[in-house]
Each structure stands twice: as C-alpha cells, then as structure tokens.
Coordinates of C-alpha atoms (C1' of nucleotides) in Angstrom, one line a residue:
Chain A
M28 CA -111.0 -40.6 1.5
N29 CA -107.5 -41.8 1.1
I30 CA -104.7 -40.0 -0.6
V31 CA -102.1 -42.1 -2.4
W32 CA -99.1 -39.9 -2.6
F33 CA -97.0 -40.9 -5.6
K34 CA -93.3 -40.2 -5.3
R35 CA -90.8 -42.4 -7.0
D36 CA -93.3 -45.2 -7.7
L37 CA -94.9 -43.9 -10.9
R38 CA -96.9 -47.0 -11.9
V39 CA -100.2 -48.7 -11.0
W40 CA -98.9 -52.2 -11.3
D41 CA -97.1 -53.8 -8.4
H42 CA -98.0 -50.8 -6.3
A43 CA -99.0 -52.3 -3.0
T44 CA -100.0 -49.0 -1.4
L45 CA -102.3 -48.1 -4.2
A46 CA -104.0 -51.5 -4.0
A47 CA -104.3 -51.2 -0.2
A48 CA -105.8 -47.7 -0.4
A49 CA -108.2 -48.6 -3.2
A50 CA -109.4 -51.6 -1.2
S51 CA -110.3 -49.4 1.8
G52 CA -112.2 -46.7 0.0
P53 CA -112.1 -43.9 -2.6
V54 CA -108.6 -42.8 -3.6
L55 CA -107.2 -39.5 -4.5
P56 CA -104.1 -40.2 -6.5
L57 CA -101.7 -37.3 -5.9
Y58 CA -98.4 -36.1 -7.2
I59 CA -96.9 -33.0 -5.6
V60 CA -94.5 -30.9 -7.7
E61 CA -92.3 -29.4 -5.0
P62 CA -90.5 -26.2 -6.1
D63 CA -88.1 -26.4 -3.2
L64 CA -87.0 -29.9 -4.3
W65 CA -86.4 -28.7 -7.8
A66 CA -84.2 -25.9 -6.4
Q67 CA -81.8 -28.5 -4.9
P68 CA -78.3 -28.6 -6.5
D69 CA -78.6 -32.3 -7.4
L70 CA -81.7 -31.9 -9.6
S71 CA -82.0 -30.8 -13.2
A72 CA -84.3 -30.2 -16.1
R73 CA -83.6 -33.6 -17.6
H74 CA -84.9 -35.2 -14.5
Y75 CA -87.9 -33.1 -14.7
A76 CA -88.5 -33.9 -18.3
F77 CA -88.3 -37.6 -17.6
L78 CA -90.6 -37.1 -14.6
S79 CA -93.1 -35.2 -16.7
E80 CA -93.3 -37.9 -19.3
S81 CA -93.7 -40.6 -16.6
L82 CA -96.5 -38.6 -14.9
I83 CA -98.4 -38.3 -18.2
A84 CA -98.1 -42.1 -18.6
L85 CA -99.1 -42.7 -15.0
S86 CA -102.1 -40.4 -15.3
A87 CA -103.3 -42.3 -18.4
S88 CA -103.1 -45.6 -16.5
L89 CA -105.0 -44.2 -13.6
A90 CA -107.6 -42.6 -15.9
S91 CA -108.2 -46.0 -17.4
L92 CA -109.0 -47.2 -13.9
G93 CA -111.5 -44.4 -13.4
Q94 CA -109.6 -41.6 -11.8
P95 CA -106.7 -39.7 -13.4
L96 CA -103.8 -38.3 -11.4
I97 CA -104.2 -35.2 -9.4
I98 CA -101.2 -32.9 -9.7
R99 CA -100.6 -30.0 -7.3
T100 CA -97.6 -27.7 -7.0
G101 CA -96.3 -26.4 -3.7
D102 CA -94.9 -27.4 -0.4
A103 CA -96.0 -30.9 0.5
V104 CA -97.4 -30.0 3.9
D105 CA -99.5 -27.1 2.4
V106 CA -100.8 -29.2 -0.5
L107 CA -101.7 -32.1 1.8
A108 CA -103.3 -29.9 4.4
T109 CA -105.4 -28.1 1.7
L110 CA -106.5 -31.4 0.2
A111 CA -107.2 -33.0 3.6
A112 CA -109.5 -30.1 4.5
E113 CA -111.3 -30.1 1.2
H114 CA -111.9 -33.9 1.0
A115 CA -112.1 -35.2 4.5
V116 CA -108.9 -37.2 4.1
T117 CA -108.3 -39.8 6.9
S118 CA -105.2 -41.5 5.6
I119 CA -102.3 -41.0 3.3
Y120 CA -100.7 -44.0 1.6
A121 CA -97.2 -43.8 0.3
H122 CA -94.1 -45.8 -0.4
Q123 CA -91.1 -45.4 1.8
E124 CA -88.5 -43.3 0.0
T125 CA -84.8 -43.3 0.7
W126 CA -83.8 -40.3 -1.4
N127 CA -81.8 -37.1 -0.7
G128 CA -81.5 -35.0 2.5
W129 CA -84.2 -32.7 1.3
T130 CA -86.8 -35.4 0.9
Y131 CA -85.8 -36.8 4.3
D132 CA -86.5 -33.5 6.0
R133 CA -89.7 -33.1 4.1
D134 CA -90.9 -36.5 5.1
R135 CA -90.3 -35.6 8.8
R136 CA -92.2 -32.3 8.4
V137 CA -95.1 -34.2 6.7
N138 CA -95.1 -36.8 9.5
A139 CA -95.2 -34.1 12.1
W140 CA -98.1 -32.3 10.4
A141 CA -100.0 -35.6 10.0
R142 CA -99.7 -36.4 13.7
R143 CA -101.1 -32.9 14.6
A144 CA -103.9 -33.3 12.0
A145 CA -104.7 -36.8 13.2
I146 CA -104.2 -38.3 9.7
T147 CA -102.6 -41.7 9.5
I148 CA -99.7 -42.2 7.1
Y149 CA -99.3 -45.8 5.8
E150 CA -95.9 -46.2 4.4
S151 CA -94.8 -49.5 2.8
Q152 CA -91.6 -50.8 1.5
Q153 CA -91.0 -50.4 -2.2
H154 CA -87.5 -52.0 -2.7
G155 CA -85.3 -54.3 -0.6
V156 CA -84.4 -51.4 1.6
H157 CA -85.3 -51.6 5.2
R158 CA -85.9 -48.9 7.8
A159 CA -84.1 -48.9 11.1
M160 CA -82.1 -52.1 10.6
A161 CA -80.2 -53.1 13.6
S162 CA -77.7 -55.1 11.6
R163 CA -77.0 -56.1 8.0
R164 CA -77.2 -59.7 9.1
G165 CA -79.8 -61.5 7.1
W166 CA -80.2 -58.6 4.6
A167 CA -79.7 -60.7 1.5
S168 CA -82.2 -63.3 2.4
K169 CA -84.8 -60.6 3.2
W170 CA -84.1 -59.1 -0.2
N171 CA -84.7 -62.5 -1.9
A172 CA -87.9 -63.1 0.0
M173 CA -89.2 -59.6 -0.9
M174 CA -88.5 -60.0 -4.6
R175 CA -90.1 -63.4 -4.7
Q176 CA -93.4 -62.1 -3.3
P177 CA -96.2 -62.1 -5.8
V178 CA -96.6 -58.9 -7.8
T179 CA -99.6 -56.9 -6.7
P180 CA -102.0 -56.4 -9.7
A181 CA -103.3 -52.9 -10.5
P182 CA -106.7 -52.2 -8.8
A183 CA -109.6 -53.1 -11.0
W184 CA -111.3 -49.8 -10.5
L185 CA -110.9 -46.5 -8.8
T186 CA -113.9 -44.6 -7.6
P187 CA -113.8 -41.1 -9.2
V188 CA -113.2 -38.3 -6.8
P189 CA -114.3 -34.7 -7.3
A190 CA -110.9 -33.1 -7.4
Q191 CA -109.4 -30.9 -10.1
T192 CA -105.9 -31.4 -11.3
A193 CA -103.5 -28.6 -12.1
S194 CA -101.2 -28.6 -15.1
L195 CA -97.5 -29.4 -14.6
P196 CA -95.3 -26.3 -14.3
T197 CA -92.7 -25.9 -16.9
A198 CA -89.1 -26.5 -16.1
A199 CA -88.5 -22.7 -16.5
E200 CA -91.3 -21.9 -14.1
L201 CA -89.5 -24.1 -11.5
G202 CA -86.3 -22.1 -12.2
L203 CA -84.5 -25.0 -13.8
A204 CA -81.7 -24.1 -16.1
P205 CA -82.1 -25.1 -19.7
D206 CA -80.7 -28.6 -20.1
P207 CA -81.1 -30.1 -23.5
C208 CA -80.5 -33.8 -23.5
P209 CA -81.4 -34.8 -27.1
Q210 CA -80.7 -38.5 -26.8
R211 CA -82.3 -38.9 -23.4
Q212 CA -84.4 -42.1 -22.8
P213 CA -88.1 -41.4 -22.8
G214 CA -89.9 -41.5 -19.5
G215 CA -93.0 -43.5 -18.6
R216 CA -93.9 -47.1 -17.9
P217 CA -94.6 -48.2 -21.5
A218 CA -91.1 -47.2 -22.5
G219 CA -89.7 -49.0 -19.5
I220 CA -91.6 -52.2 -20.4
A221 CA -90.3 -52.0 -23.9
Q222 CA -86.7 -51.8 -22.6
L223 CA -87.3 -54.7 -20.2
K224 CA -88.6 -56.9 -23.0
S225 CA -85.9 -56.0 -25.5
F226 CA -83.2 -56.6 -22.9
L227 CA -84.5 -60.0 -21.8
K228 CA -85.3 -61.2 -25.3
E229 CA -82.7 -59.6 -27.6
R230 CA -80.1 -57.2 -26.2
G231 CA -79.0 -58.9 -23.0
R232 CA -77.2 -61.9 -24.4
G233 CA -73.7 -60.4 -24.2
Y234 CA -74.4 -58.3 -21.1
R235 CA -71.8 -59.9 -19.0
F236 CA -68.9 -59.1 -21.2
E237 CA -70.2 -56.1 -23.1
M238 CA -71.4 -54.0 -20.2
S239 CA -68.1 -52.2 -19.7
S240 CA -67.1 -50.9 -23.1
P241 CA -68.9 -47.7 -24.0
V242 CA -69.1 -49.1 -27.6
T243 CA -71.3 -52.0 -26.7
A244 CA -72.8 -51.0 -23.4
P245 CA -75.6 -48.7 -24.7
T246 CA -77.3 -51.7 -26.3
S247 CA -76.1 -54.6 -24.2
C248 CA -76.9 -53.0 -20.8
S249 CA -80.5 -53.2 -19.6
R250 CA -81.1 -49.4 -19.7
L251 CA -83.7 -49.9 -17.0
S252 CA -82.1 -47.6 -14.5
P253 CA -84.2 -44.5 -15.0
Y254 CA -87.4 -46.6 -15.0
L255 CA -86.3 -48.1 -11.7
A256 CA -85.2 -44.7 -10.3
F257 CA -88.7 -43.2 -11.0
G258 CA -90.5 -46.4 -10.2
C259 CA -92.1 -46.8 -13.6
L260 CA -91.1 -50.4 -13.1
S261 CA -90.8 -52.1 -9.7
M262 CA -87.6 -53.9 -8.8
R263 CA -89.7 -57.0 -8.1
E264 CA -91.2 -57.0 -11.6
V265 CA -87.8 -56.7 -13.2
Y266 CA -86.4 -59.4 -10.9
Q267 CA -89.2 -61.8 -11.6
A268 CA -89.1 -61.2 -15.3
S269 CA -85.4 -62.0 -15.4
Q270 CA -86.0 -65.1 -13.3
R271 CA -88.7 -66.3 -15.6
R272 CA -86.4 -65.8 -18.5
R273 CA -83.7 -67.7 -16.7
D274 CA -86.1 -70.6 -16.0
A275 CA -87.2 -70.7 -19.6
L276 CA -83.6 -70.9 -20.7
R277 CA -82.8 -73.7 -18.3
E278 CA -85.9 -75.6 -19.4
A279 CA -84.8 -75.3 -23.0
N280 CA -81.4 -76.6 -22.0
Q281 CA -83.0 -79.7 -20.6
S282 CA -85.4 -80.3 -23.4
P283 CA -83.9 -78.9 -26.6
G284 CA -86.3 -78.2 -29.4
V285 CA -89.2 -77.8 -27.1
G286 CA -88.2 -74.5 -25.5
G287 CA -91.3 -72.6 -26.0
L288 CA -89.4 -69.3 -26.1
G289 CA -91.2 -67.8 -29.0
A290 CA -90.2 -67.1 -32.6
A291 CA -88.4 -63.9 -32.0
D292 CA -86.1 -65.5 -29.5
L293 CA -82.5 -65.3 -30.5
T294 CA -81.2 -68.1 -28.4
A295 CA -80.5 -70.5 -31.2
G296 CA -78.3 -73.0 -29.4
P297 CA -76.9 -74.2 -26.2
R298 CA -73.9 -71.8 -26.4
D299 CA -76.3 -68.9 -26.7
R300 CA -78.2 -70.1 -23.8
T301 CA -75.1 -70.3 -21.7
S302 CA -74.2 -66.7 -22.6
W303 CA -77.7 -65.7 -21.7
L304 CA -77.7 -67.5 -18.4
K305 CA -74.4 -66.0 -17.3
S306 CA -75.5 -62.6 -18.4
L307 CA -78.7 -63.0 -16.4
T308 CA -76.8 -64.0 -13.3
S309 CA -74.7 -61.0 -13.7
F310 CA -77.7 -58.8 -14.2
N311 CA -79.4 -60.3 -11.1
S312 CA -76.4 -59.4 -8.9
R313 CA -76.7 -55.7 -10.1
L314 CA -80.3 -55.7 -9.1
H315 CA -79.2 -56.8 -5.7
W316 CA -76.6 -54.0 -5.5
H317 CA -79.2 -51.4 -6.3
C318 CA -80.9 -52.0 -2.9
H319 CA -77.6 -52.7 -1.2
F320 CA -76.3 -49.3 -1.9
I321 CA -79.5 -47.4 -1.2
Q322 CA -79.5 -49.2 2.2
K323 CA -76.3 -47.5 3.0
L324 CA -77.9 -44.1 2.6
E325 CA -80.9 -45.2 4.6
D326 CA -78.5 -46.2 7.4
E327 CA -76.4 -43.1 7.1
P328 CA -78.2 -40.2 5.4
E329 CA -75.2 -38.0 6.1
A330 CA -73.3 -39.9 3.4
E331 CA -74.8 -37.5 0.9
F332 CA -72.7 -34.7 2.3
R333 CA -69.8 -36.2 4.2
A334 CA -67.3 -39.1 3.8
F335 CA -68.2 -42.5 5.4
H336 CA -64.8 -42.5 7.0
P337 CA -64.1 -39.5 9.4
A338 CA -60.5 -39.1 8.3
Y339 CA -61.6 -37.6 5.0
R340 CA -64.3 -35.3 6.2
E341 CA -62.3 -32.2 6.8
W342 CA -60.1 -32.7 3.8
Q343 CA -59.2 -29.5 2.0
K344 CA -58.6 -30.9 -1.3
D345 CA -59.2 -28.5 -4.2
T346 CA -56.3 -26.9 -6.0
P347 CA -56.3 -23.1 -6.8
D348 CA -57.5 -23.8 -10.3
A349 CA -60.2 -26.2 -9.2
A350 CA -63.0 -24.2 -10.9
A351 CA -61.3 -24.3 -14.2
R352 CA -60.5 -28.0 -13.8
L353 CA -64.1 -28.8 -12.9
L354 CA -65.4 -26.9 -15.9
A355 CA -62.9 -28.6 -18.3
W356 CA -64.0 -32.0 -16.9
Q357 CA -67.7 -31.1 -17.2
T358 CA -67.5 -29.9 -20.8
G359 CA -65.2 -32.7 -22.0
Q360 CA -62.1 -30.6 -22.5
T361 CA -59.6 -32.4 -20.3
G362 CA -57.4 -33.5 -23.2
Y363 CA -57.9 -37.2 -22.3
P364 CA -60.0 -38.6 -25.2
L365 CA -62.0 -41.2 -23.4
V366 CA -62.8 -39.0 -20.4
D367 CA -64.0 -36.2 -22.8
A368 CA -66.0 -38.6 -25.0
C369 CA -67.7 -39.9 -21.8
M370 CA -68.5 -36.5 -20.5
R371 CA -69.9 -35.2 -23.8
S372 CA -71.9 -38.4 -24.4
L373 CA -73.3 -38.1 -20.9
A374 CA -74.5 -34.5 -21.6
A375 CA -76.3 -35.7 -24.7
T376 CA -77.8 -39.0 -23.5
G377 CA -78.1 -38.7 -19.7
W378 CA -76.5 -42.1 -19.3
L379 CA -73.1 -43.7 -19.1
T380 CA -72.2 -47.3 -18.4
F381 CA -71.0 -48.2 -15.0
R382 CA -67.3 -48.6 -15.6
M383 CA -67.1 -45.2 -17.4
R384 CA -68.9 -43.6 -14.5
A385 CA -66.3 -45.0 -12.3
M386 CA -63.5 -43.7 -14.5
V387 CA -64.8 -40.2 -14.9
M388 CA -65.4 -39.9 -11.1
S389 CA -62.0 -41.3 -10.4
F390 CA -60.4 -38.9 -12.8
A391 CA -62.1 -35.9 -11.2
S392 CA -61.2 -37.0 -7.7
Y393 CA -57.6 -38.3 -8.2
H394 CA -56.1 -36.8 -11.3
L395 CA -57.9 -33.4 -11.1
W396 CA -57.8 -33.5 -7.3
L397 CA -61.3 -32.1 -6.9
D398 CA -63.4 -32.4 -3.7
W399 CA -65.8 -35.3 -4.4
R400 CA -68.9 -33.3 -3.8
R401 CA -68.4 -31.0 -6.8
P402 CA -68.2 -33.7 -9.5
A403 CA -70.8 -35.8 -7.6
L404 CA -73.4 -33.0 -7.8
Y405 CA -72.7 -32.4 -11.5
L406 CA -73.0 -36.1 -12.2
A407 CA -76.2 -36.2 -10.2
R408 CA -77.7 -33.6 -12.5
Q409 CA -76.5 -35.3 -15.6
F410 CA -77.6 -38.9 -14.8
V411 CA -81.3 -39.2 -15.7
D412 CA -81.3 -42.3 -13.5
Y413 CA -79.8 -40.4 -10.5
E414 CA -80.5 -42.4 -7.4
P415 CA -78.9 -40.8 -4.3
G416 CA -78.1 -44.0 -2.4
I417 CA -76.3 -45.5 -5.3
H418 CA -74.8 -42.3 -6.5
Y419 CA -73.2 -41.1 -3.3
S420 CA -71.9 -44.5 -2.3
Q421 CA -70.3 -44.9 -5.7
C422 CA -68.9 -41.3 -5.8
Q423 CA -67.3 -41.8 -2.4
M424 CA -65.9 -45.1 -3.4
Q425 CA -64.3 -43.7 -6.6
S426 CA -62.8 -41.0 -4.5
G427 CA -61.2 -43.3 -2.0
I428 CA -62.9 -41.8 1.0
T429 CA -64.9 -44.7 2.4
G430 CA -61.8 -45.9 4.2
I431 CA -62.7 -49.5 3.6
N432 CA -62.3 -50.1 -0.1
T433 CA -59.3 -50.7 -2.3
I434 CA -58.1 -47.5 -3.9
R435 CA -58.8 -47.8 -7.6
I436 CA -57.2 -45.1 -9.7
Y437 CA -58.3 -45.6 -13.3
N438 CA -55.8 -44.9 -16.0
P439 CA -57.8 -43.1 -18.7
V440 CA -55.3 -44.1 -21.4
K441 CA -55.4 -47.8 -20.4
Q442 CA -59.2 -47.8 -20.2
S443 CA -59.3 -46.1 -23.6
Q444 CA -57.1 -48.8 -25.1
D445 CA -59.0 -51.6 -23.4
Q446 CA -62.5 -50.4 -23.9
D447 CA -62.5 -48.5 -27.1
K448 CA -59.6 -49.9 -29.0
A449 CA -60.6 -48.7 -32.4
G450 CA -61.6 -45.3 -31.1
H451 CA -65.2 -45.6 -32.4
F452 CA -66.8 -44.1 -29.3
I453 CA -64.1 -41.4 -29.0
R454 CA -64.4 -40.2 -32.6
N455 CA -68.2 -40.2 -32.3
W456 CA -68.2 -37.8 -29.4
V457 CA -64.9 -35.9 -29.9
P458 CA -65.0 -35.0 -33.6
E459 CA -61.7 -33.0 -33.2
L460 CA -60.0 -36.4 -33.2
A461 CA -61.6 -37.6 -36.4
A462 CA -58.3 -37.5 -38.3
M463 CA -56.3 -39.3 -35.6
P464 CA -55.0 -42.7 -36.7
D465 CA -56.1 -45.6 -34.4
A466 CA -52.6 -45.8 -32.9
L467 CA -52.8 -42.2 -31.7
V468 CA -56.5 -41.7 -30.9
H469 CA -55.9 -42.5 -27.2
T470 CA -52.8 -40.3 -26.9
P471 CA -53.4 -37.4 -29.3
W472 CA -50.8 -35.2 -27.5
L473 CA -48.1 -37.3 -29.2
K474 CA -49.1 -35.6 -32.5
P475 CA -51.1 -32.5 -31.7
A476 CA -50.8 -31.2 -35.3
L477 CA -53.4 -33.7 -36.3
A478 CA -56.0 -32.3 -33.9
P479 CA -55.4 -28.6 -33.7
D480 CA -58.8 -28.0 -32.0
Y481 CA -58.3 -30.6 -29.3
P482 CA -56.9 -29.4 -25.9
A483 CA -53.6 -30.6 -24.5
P484 CA -53.9 -32.8 -21.4
L485 CA -55.0 -30.7 -18.4
V486 CA -52.7 -32.7 -16.1
D487 CA -49.9 -35.1 -16.5
E488 CA -51.5 -38.6 -16.0
K489 CA -48.5 -40.2 -14.3
L490 CA -47.6 -37.3 -12.1
A491 CA -51.2 -36.6 -11.0
R492 CA -51.8 -40.2 -10.2
K493 CA -48.6 -40.4 -8.2
Q494 CA -49.4 -37.3 -6.2
A495 CA -53.0 -38.5 -5.5
A496 CA -51.9 -41.9 -4.5
S497 CA -49.2 -40.6 -2.1
Q498 CA -51.7 -38.3 -0.4
I499 CA -54.4 -40.8 0.0
Y500 CA -52.1 -43.6 1.2
A501 CA -50.6 -41.2 3.7
I502 CA -54.1 -40.8 5.3
R503 CA -54.6 -44.5 5.2
R504 CA -51.4 -45.1 7.2
T505 CA -52.4 -42.8 10.1
A506 CA -52.8 -44.4 13.4
T507 CA -56.6 -43.9 13.8
H508 CA -57.5 -44.9 10.3
S509 CA -58.0 -48.6 10.6
H510 CA -59.9 -48.3 13.9
A511 CA -62.4 -45.9 12.3
A512 CA -62.6 -48.1 9.2
K513 CA -63.8 -51.0 11.4
H514 CA -66.8 -49.0 12.4
V515 CA -67.6 -48.3 8.7
V516 CA -67.4 -52.0 8.0
A517 CA -69.5 -52.9 11.0
K518 CA -72.2 -50.5 9.9
H519 CA -72.3 -50.9 6.1
A520 CA -70.7 -54.1 5.0
S521 CA -72.9 -56.9 3.7
R522 CA -72.4 -60.1 5.5
R523 CA -72.3 -63.4 3.8
E524 CA -74.6 -65.9 5.2
G525 CA -73.8 -69.4 6.4
G526 CA -71.5 -70.5 3.6
I527 CA -74.2 -70.2 0.9
T528 CA -72.0 -68.0 -1.2
T529 CA -68.4 -68.9 -1.8
H530 CA -65.5 -66.6 -1.4
R531 CA -62.0 -66.8 -2.6
D532 CA -60.1 -69.3 -0.5
P533 CA -56.7 -67.9 0.3
G534 CA -55.3 -71.4 0.1
P535 CA -52.8 -73.2 2.3
S536 CA -49.8 -71.2 1.2
A537 CA -51.3 -67.8 1.9
K538 CA -49.9 -65.8 4.7
A539 CA -52.9 -65.5 7.0
T540 CA -52.4 -62.5 9.1
A541 CA -55.2 -62.4 11.7
P542 CA -56.9 -59.0 11.0
Q543 CA -56.8 -59.5 7.3
S544 CA -58.4 -63.0 7.3
A545 CA -61.0 -61.6 9.7
C546 CA -61.9 -59.1 7.1
K547 CA -62.0 -61.7 4.3
Q548 CA -64.9 -63.3 6.1
M549 CA -67.1 -60.6 4.7
D550 CA -67.6 -58.8 1.5
L551 CA -66.7 -55.2 2.3
G552 CA -70.0 -54.3 0.8
L553 CA -68.8 -51.4 -1.3
E554 CA -67.0 -53.7 -3.6
S555 CA -68.3 -56.3 -6.0
P556 CA -69.3 -59.6 -4.4
Chain B
dA16 C1' -26.6 -79.9 -27.3
dG17 C1' -26.4 -77.1 -23.5
dT18 C1' -25.7 -72.3 -21.9
dG19 C1' -26.5 -67.5 -21.6
dC20 C1' -29.5 -63.9 -22.2
dA21 C1' -33.0 -60.6 -23.4
dG22 C1' -37.7 -60.4 -23.4
dT23 C1' -42.3 -62.1 -22.0
dT24 C1' -45.8 -64.0 -19.0
dG25 C1' -48.3 -64.7 -14.9
dA26 C1' -48.9 -64.8 -10.0
dC27 C1' -48.6 -62.0 -6.3
dT28 C1' -47.7 -57.6 -3.6
dT29 C1' -47.8 -52.8 -3.0
dT30 C1' -49.6 -48.3 -3.6
Chain C
dT10 C1' -65.2 -52.3 -10.7
dA11 C1' -57.4 -50.5 -10.7
dA12 C1' -52.7 -50.2 -11.9
dA13 C1' -47.9 -50.5 -11.2
dG14 C1' -44.2 -53.0 -9.3
dT15 C1' -41.7 -57.3 -8.3
dC16 C1' -40.1 -61.7 -9.1
dA17 C1' -39.7 -66.1 -10.8
dA18 C1' -40.6 -69.1 -14.4
dC19 C1' -40.6 -69.5 -19.1
dT20 C1' -39.6 -68.7 -24.2
dG21 C1' -37.0 -68.0 -28.3
dC22 C1' -32.8 -67.3 -30.1
dA23 C1' -27.8 -67.1 -30.9
dC24 C1' -23.7 -69.2 -30.1

DNA sequence: AGTGCAGTTGACTTT
DNA sequence: TAAAGTCAACTGCAC
C-alpha cells in the first residue's frame, strides 16, 4: 500500500505523485491536520477555512475516482506510523514543499522516522523550485522546461482501501482565534478553475495597467494566488493555459476573422488583442517570480526569521509605542486614508493587490519604524494566499533589509492620489471619510471637522520618512555593508542567461564605474526583471 | 523682435 | 514595485 500525503497540492489533476503511486498499487490518499502547525503565529482561521473547502473539493474528486480522502488529525509522525502499521504501508508519496520553518522541521522528523521504519518516501517537485541548488545559473531555463512538460492527467481509477476518515476539526478545536473574512475567496479547485477561465477570457485584458490600483485590481488581477498557494491548481496548468491563450491571440492576429476564440471572447479587434498579449506577458513574468521567490526560502530557510543581510539582523528598531502603532496599523486607524482602506479591505477580503501590499509593509517598516517581523506575521495571517517564500522575501524587501535592493519608501499620500484619485476605494472602506470632497480625501487632516470620527495621522509623513531614510542609509554606508551584500547577491540573485533577455544599456555617455557595471550584468533578483 | 524671467518638464542623481 | 532633489532645457508671457 502507498500513502499519498497531500500537503499544498490539493488536486488530482497534474499531480505527478498521485499518478505515480496509483500506477504502482493501491493508494491511501491522506491529509493530516497538524494541530502544532495551526498553533504557529503565521497561520489563521481564514487559512483553515480555505483549506477546509479545498479538502472537501479534493475529497469529492478522489471519491469520483473510487477512493475519498482520508483525513487524520495529529502529529504527522504519529499519524503516519499508525497508518503504516495498520495498512502495511511500504511507500509514501508527496510533493516537495518549501513552506515555513515548522514544516521544514516536521519533514526532517518524518524523514528520520521513515528511515527507521524502512518506509520509502518519494518526493517530487511541484513548482519550479529546486532542492540543493549549487547555483542560480540556468534556473530560468529549468523553470521553462518544467512548465512546458505535459500535464499529468488524473488517475483513471483508485482501488478502494479499507480506511476510515475522520471529520475535520473545527477552527475553534484547533485553538484558532475567530477570524471572520466575509469576502474571502472560496477554496477548492472548481472555484480556482472558474477564476482561471474568467481571467483568461474576460478579466485579464487590462491586467498590465490595472493591477496596481486597488480600484481596478480586484477584477483585473488573476486572483489565482490562493489556489496556487494551496495547490488547487498547479503552476504548470496555469502557465500552459495562459500560453494557449497567448497562442490563440497571436493566431487571430495573423488570420483575422478566423480566430476560433469562441463567442464569449471579448477580444473584438487588434487593439484588444495587443492589450491582451501585453497583459499575458506581464502575467507570465509574475508566475516566474512566484517560484523565484520561493527558491530564496528554499536556499535560505532562515529568511523567515532573520534578515538576508547580516547588518540588519541585530537591529533594535521598535519605538516605545510600537504596540500601539502596530495595532493602529492592523486595524486601519493610522490616519492615512489609503493605508487604512487597504488594511480594512484586507481584513474583510483576505487579499490586496501587490502594490498595496508593498505600500502597507513599507509604511509599517519605515514610517511606523516597526521591526519587520511583527507586521510580516500579521500580514501572513491576513493573506489567504500566504506563501512563506514570497511573503518573507517581499516583507524584507519592503523593509530595506536585504541589503541589495533599492530602498523604496512609499508615500501613502502620493500613492493615494495616483492609485485612487477619486477616492472610491478609500470611501468604500473608510466610511468616516464619506463626506470628504475629492480634493481632501487623501489628506483629511487639512479639514478634520469634515471627518470627526477619523483619526489624526499617527506620524508625520515627511518627518518619519526622513528619519527612516537617514537611519537605513547610515547602515548602508558602513564599511562592511557592501562586502556582505555581495554574498547575498551571489546566493540569491537570478542570473540572466546568454543575452536572451535584454537589459537597460547604460549608453555611451553613462559613467561606468567598475563595481556598478558589474552589478548591472545581473538582475538583483529581488527586484522586477 | 529679442530679452528677461518665472514656472514647468524631463532626465538624471541621491537618499 | 519609490520619491525627492538637482539641473538644464523649454515654455509662455510681459515688456
């Protein structure tokens, strides 16, 4: 008997380990609810709710193949040992998982137990993330090759096994704090497929230019992130679906009127097709980043807890009123309308668009001068699509502690004026500002009488920015900083290969100082390509 | 008509 | 995926 241990791969389609296990004998499909995992500070009841829905959908898919999901609650080693004894298990099949420190330790314990018990664990790669990479060289072409492999179909049939499933514990039974998230995306593969289809057919046309504004992003972004985070969809399926869409659009460009794109297709003319193609290119590069960032955590699991760059690891950053600042930030009471609207929207929906995530993290780290781990953990619990590798890389980057990235301090007022000019998003989530005229909705402190219930700014934007910048640049200027930064680059930067991708040519007039031009040869990896 | 000037724009640098 | 500062070129306008 083989166990297929489902983790963050909650699907039967394009599930290579399930197919391999099914091909070699009866399969016991298992999900283990691990109470210790749910006690970790980065997990929350909204994650569990999404998981529960995804497990129900997975079990239905498995049942249609002949064998529903077996759910057990407990420590993974205990559960596996019990099942192994009851069912003469010889092998465990699972996908490699690059998740948080807790799952990393758990996998080591499971591996140690399996060796003692003489049970083989077959782990296969799920995304474009590689174990024990010697170098980042060639990473991108490996990613492309992986994503172009044919999708593995679901097994035709699973031999029923005589094992009883337990019911899922409730969130309260796991000790999870109540966490209502009324506008959360629903879990499960069918919901993920619906999102994928509507994105590629209808919603994605303006993705490229509409992904940043919180007004347009909820519909123009793919919204696939939680389905990828829980593996309801595989990265390969999403990649291939977007490539098929791209190919169809190109074909329509070459033979107008033939197209074959279907009646519901909204790509009426060549201009629409151009928007679509640019948006799909943009989307494709984000799929790439997904694995690129997770790879960083795979290569350096400590990045969950400590700065990539050593100069920032012992930083004592918090101010005396850090707890109050953190609370104001979390609850959307900072007095900066766009920040507050984002934080309140996030609480209710479990999602924020990328640029707004960057802004709220930057605000917490720079303006509020909070140690990055506190806001990072809060955001981890709030994001339904929490993916540690992406999350901690991003949080470190927005806090300026990677040592290798440009310091980007977002101005919440400028972002507000740029991304929500008419204040629609702000008024939607911050009703205290309903009476503010457009001209003042970004700066309500100029006329506080019009919003008596809205808080005054927690910090002075200009002053806080100036103080943060002076402190962070002081560390950057220290003698040992650039030396250590080179190590971070060597370990984590993505290399560009053989002139396939272009990079900005500094031009003949540019002053080419040697160390800088050496750095320009590569994308620093934590920045956009 | 050309000049001076305040204000604007854009490229580039610094933080 | 930043924003502010700097500087030179440019613009519109008044004489």
